[in-house]
XYZ file of C-alpha atoms in Angstrom:
100
model
C 0.000 0.000 0.000
C 1.295 3.402 -0.955
C 0.709 6.291 1.456
C 1.535 9.856 0.612
C 2.472 12.046 3.556
C 1.080 15.539 3.807
C 3.235 18.540 4.475
C 2.329 20.312 7.671
C 2.713 24.034 7.346
C 3.402 25.692 10.653
C 2.699 29.417 10.790
C 5.366 31.728 12.111
C 5.104 32.345 15.817
C 5.059 35.852 17.155
C 8.367 36.152 19.050
C 6.604 38.269 21.671
C 4.241 35.377 22.513
C 5.193 33.390 25.604
C 3.536 30.058 26.301
C 3.281 29.865 30.068
C 1.575 27.865 32.811
C -1.739 29.665 32.226
C -1.844 28.435 28.626
C -0.852 24.912 29.682
C -3.614 24.810 32.295
C -6.194 26.095 29.826
C -5.203 23.488 27.224
C -5.426 20.747 29.855
C -8.930 21.832 30.870
C -11.318 23.887 28.725
C -9.047 23.985 25.680
C -8.821 20.209 25.551
C -12.537 19.745 26.118
C -13.342 22.185 23.296
C -10.892 20.444 20.954
C -12.748 17.183 21.615
C -16.191 18.833 21.401
C -16.839 17.780 25.002
C -16.906 21.263 26.539
C -20.546 20.821 27.524
C -19.596 17.780 29.671
C -16.036 18.325 30.936
C -13.306 20.939 31.230
C -14.445 23.013 34.201
C -16.111 22.686 37.585
C -19.418 24.128 36.356
C -22.577 22.643 37.829
C -23.843 19.758 35.709
C -20.454 18.798 34.276
C -18.657 15.551 35.082
C -16.261 15.922 38.003
C -12.786 15.046 36.751
C -10.039 16.399 38.990
C -6.671 15.811 40.605
C -5.681 16.848 44.110
C -1.995 17.626 44.323
C 0.217 17.570 47.393
C 2.603 20.477 46.967
C 4.016 20.479 50.480
C 7.759 20.772 50.927
C 9.639 17.577 50.242
C 7.006 15.990 47.985
C 8.058 15.607 44.363
C 10.264 18.055 42.523
C 8.868 21.369 43.793
C 10.892 23.611 46.097
C 9.387 26.547 47.927
C 10.972 29.510 49.676
C 7.875 30.188 51.771
C 7.436 33.623 50.198
C 5.488 32.542 47.086
C 2.078 33.975 46.344
C -0.789 31.563 45.617
C -0.344 32.104 41.876
C 3.387 31.361 42.172
C 2.632 28.111 44.016
C 0.198 27.230 41.209
C 2.798 28.108 38.553
C 5.454 25.952 40.208
C 2.940 23.103 40.489
C 2.086 23.247 36.786
C 5.702 23.625 35.660
C 7.459 21.286 38.089
C 4.841 18.912 39.483
C 4.914 15.244 38.577
C 3.236 11.980 39.538
C 4.724 12.128 43.052
C 2.549 15.166 43.760
C -0.750 13.515 42.819
C -2.662 12.699 45.998
C -6.165 11.924 44.671
C -7.827 11.578 41.259
C -11.549 11.694 40.503
C -13.031 10.540 37.206
C -16.722 11.196 36.534
C -17.121 11.976 40.237
C -15.614 8.692 41.405
C -12.405 8.641 43.451
C -9.985 6.361 41.569
C -6.615 7.178 43.206
């Protein structure tokens, strides 16, 4: 069987654009649900949507995240998104059911 590959054209990226933790979080939640046409069922904690969530343990000494103790809440969130890994996952809910 002969398959012809397509050429993927990638548009130029604005050098002023910075992909940060806010973009990553959006893509992992509402952005992903919209891409899958599931935004009416998942992607946020809105009433009536399926409850899919992770509870992370970001206390000192768990996983790869170091804290100075002077971080704001948004800085703790940023470090969690950028540096957190499976060691930080404490609980996972899928469709409202605790699975981990």
